[in-house]
Amino acid sequence: MAVDTVVHASAALGMGTAANRAAGSGLGLGIAAAVSFALSARAVKTRARSEPGPAVLVRLGNRDGFYALLGSFAALLVLAPAGLPALLLVAALGSHAYWLGHLWHRVEKFIRAVVGEAVAAPADGEASERRMR
């Protein structure tokens, strides 16, 4: 997975550089996409294997989107270079949404566990208090 992450992040940096040269902007978006690709890989790598996460994130967690990005980038580079920064913006936003979705799922799971324990604890305490009366 580390090699994939390096390749994907490097490709994002390369696309940002190419967009900057062809369209006059896009380097920052390429950097943002590279960072989000790395964070997305980290989110997937650190999740529990027994719990894959929400179905929508599992379905998005493949290389199809990346290949579509590369193909779209190549087509825009030839046909409409001015659209490259917009494509990189979509890639950066989408991949940031992906890792944030994984983070949200973990936070939500943690909150449910804490709230579940907090709700269950008074009930247990009340039951033992009733027994003492």
C-alpha positions as semicolon CSV with decimal commas, in nm:
position;residue;x (nm);y (nm);z (nm)
1;M;0,000;0,000;0,000
2;A;0,289;0,240;0,066
3;V;0,409;0,211;-0,293
4;D;0,057;0,279;-0,423
5;T;0,034;0,587;-0,204
6;V;0,366;0,722;-0,327
7;V;0,266;0,659;-0,689
8;H;-0,077;0,824;-0,649
9;A;0,060;1,123;-0,459
10;S;0,341;1,166;-0,711
11;A;0,091;1,150;-0,995
12;A;-0,118;1,421;-0,826
13;L;0,191;1,640;-0,793
14;G;0,275;1,575;-1,157
15;M;-0,078;1,663;-1,265
16;G;-0,060;1,982;-1,060
17;T;0,268;2,076;-1,223
18;A;0,136;1,999;-1,571
19;A;-0,185;2,193;-1,505
20;N;0,018;2,488;-1,382
21;R;0,225;2,488;-1,701
22;A;-0,068;2,431;-1,936
23;A;-0,336;2,642;-1,768
24;G;-0,140;2,882;-1,548
25;S;-0,270;2,737;-1,220
26;G;-0,323;2,407;-1,048
27;L;-0,003;2,337;-0,858
28;G;-0,166;2,406;-0,521
29;L;-0,458;2,182;-0,613
30;G;-0,215;1,908;-0,712
31;I;-0,048;1,938;-0,373
32;A;-0,388;1,931;-0,199
33;A;-0,482;1,619;-0,396
34;A;-0,150;1,451;-0,311
35;V;-0,200;1,519;0,059
36;S;-0,556;1,390;0,048
37;F;-0,448;1,076;-0,139
38;A;-0,198;1,006;0,139
39;L;-0,456;1,073;0,411
40;S;-0,707;0,850;0,234
41;A;-0,455;0,566;0,220
42;R;-0,378;0,617;0,589
43;A;-0,747;0,609;0,678
44;V;-0,793;0,278;0,497
45;K;-0,472;0,128;0,633
46;T;-0,555;0,204;0,996
47;R;-0,918;0,093;1,000
48;A;-1,014;-0,232;1,166
49;R;-1,021;-0,520;0,917
50;S;-1,327;-0,666;1,087
51;E;-1,524;-0,349;1,022
52;P;-1,481;-0,217;0,667
53;G;-1,680;0,103;0,714
54;P;-1,983;0,249;0,542
55;A;-2,079;0,079;0,216
56;V;-2,039;0,397;0,011
57;L;-1,677;0,435;0,125
58;V;-1,603;0,069;0,062
59;R;-1,738;0,101;-0,295
60;L;-1,531;0,417;-0,353
61;G;-1,214;0,260;-0,216
62;N;-1,079;0,119;-0,541
63;R;-0,855;0,242;-0,820
64;D;-1,134;0,306;-1,071
65;G;-1,169;0,670;-0,968
66;F;-0,796;0,727;-0,995
67;Y;-0,785;0,578;-1,344
68;A;-1,081;0,793;-1,445
69;L;-0,893;1,096;-1,311
70;L;-0,584;1,009;-1,514
71;G;-0,786;0,954;-1,831
72;S;-0,982;1,274;-1,782
73;F;-0,664;1,466;-1,712
74;A;-0,500;1,339;-2,032
75;A;-0,809;1,424;-2,237
76;L;-0,836;1,775;-2,090
77;L;-0,465;1,835;-2,135
78;V;-0,508;1,779;-2,508
79;L;-0,858;1,919;-2,564
80;A;-0,917;2,189;-2,301
81;P;-0,618;2,265;-2,076
82;A;-0,806;2,548;-1,904
83;G;-1,026;2,282;-1,737
84;L;-0,737;2,109;-1,562
85;P;-0,752;2,313;-1,239
86;A;-1,123;2,235;-1,207
87;L;-1,055;1,864;-1,247
88;L;-0,783;1,881;-0,982
89;L;-1,023;2,065;-0,753
90;V;-1,276;1,783;-0,790
91;A;-1,003;1,525;-0,722
92;A;-0,881;1,708;-0,411
93;L;-1,230;1,766;-0,273
94;G;-1,339;1,410;-0,344
95;S;-1,039;1,248;-0,185
96;H;-1,057;1,476;0,119
97;A;-1,425;1,381;0,153
98;Y;-1,321;1,015;0,138
99;W;-1,075;1,024;0,428
100;L;-1,298;1,258;0,628
101;G;-1,581;1,009;0,578
102;H;-1,364;0,737;0,730
103;L;-1,273;0,968;1,017
104;W;-1,637;1,059;1,076
105;H;-1,732;0,691;1,081
106;R;-1,473;0,627;1,353
107;V;-1,577;0,929;1,557
108;E;-1,943;0,834;1,527
109;K;-1,865;0,477;1,636
110;F;-1,667;0,608;1,935
111;I;-1,947;0,846;2,036
112;R;-2,205;0,568;2,014
113;A;-1,988;0,346;2,232
114;V;-1,938;0,621;2,492
115;V;-2,302;0,729;2,488
116;G;-2,413;0,366;2,501
117;E;-2,198;0,307;2,808
118;A;-2,316;0,630;2,970
119;V;-2,681;0,540;2,909
120;A;-2,631;0,184;3,032
121;A;-2,436;0,283;3,347
122;P;-2,716;0,474;3,525
123;A;-2,957;0,191;3,452
124;D;-2,721;-0,054;3,620
125;G;-2,669;0,186;3,910
126;E;-3,043;0,239;3,948
127;A;-3,102;-0,136;3,954
128;S;-2,844;-0,187;4,230
129;E;-2,985;0,110;4,422
130;R;-3,333;-0,042;4,406
131;R;-3,199;-0,371;4,537
132;M;-3,046;-0,192;4,834
133;R;-3,382;-0,039;4,942
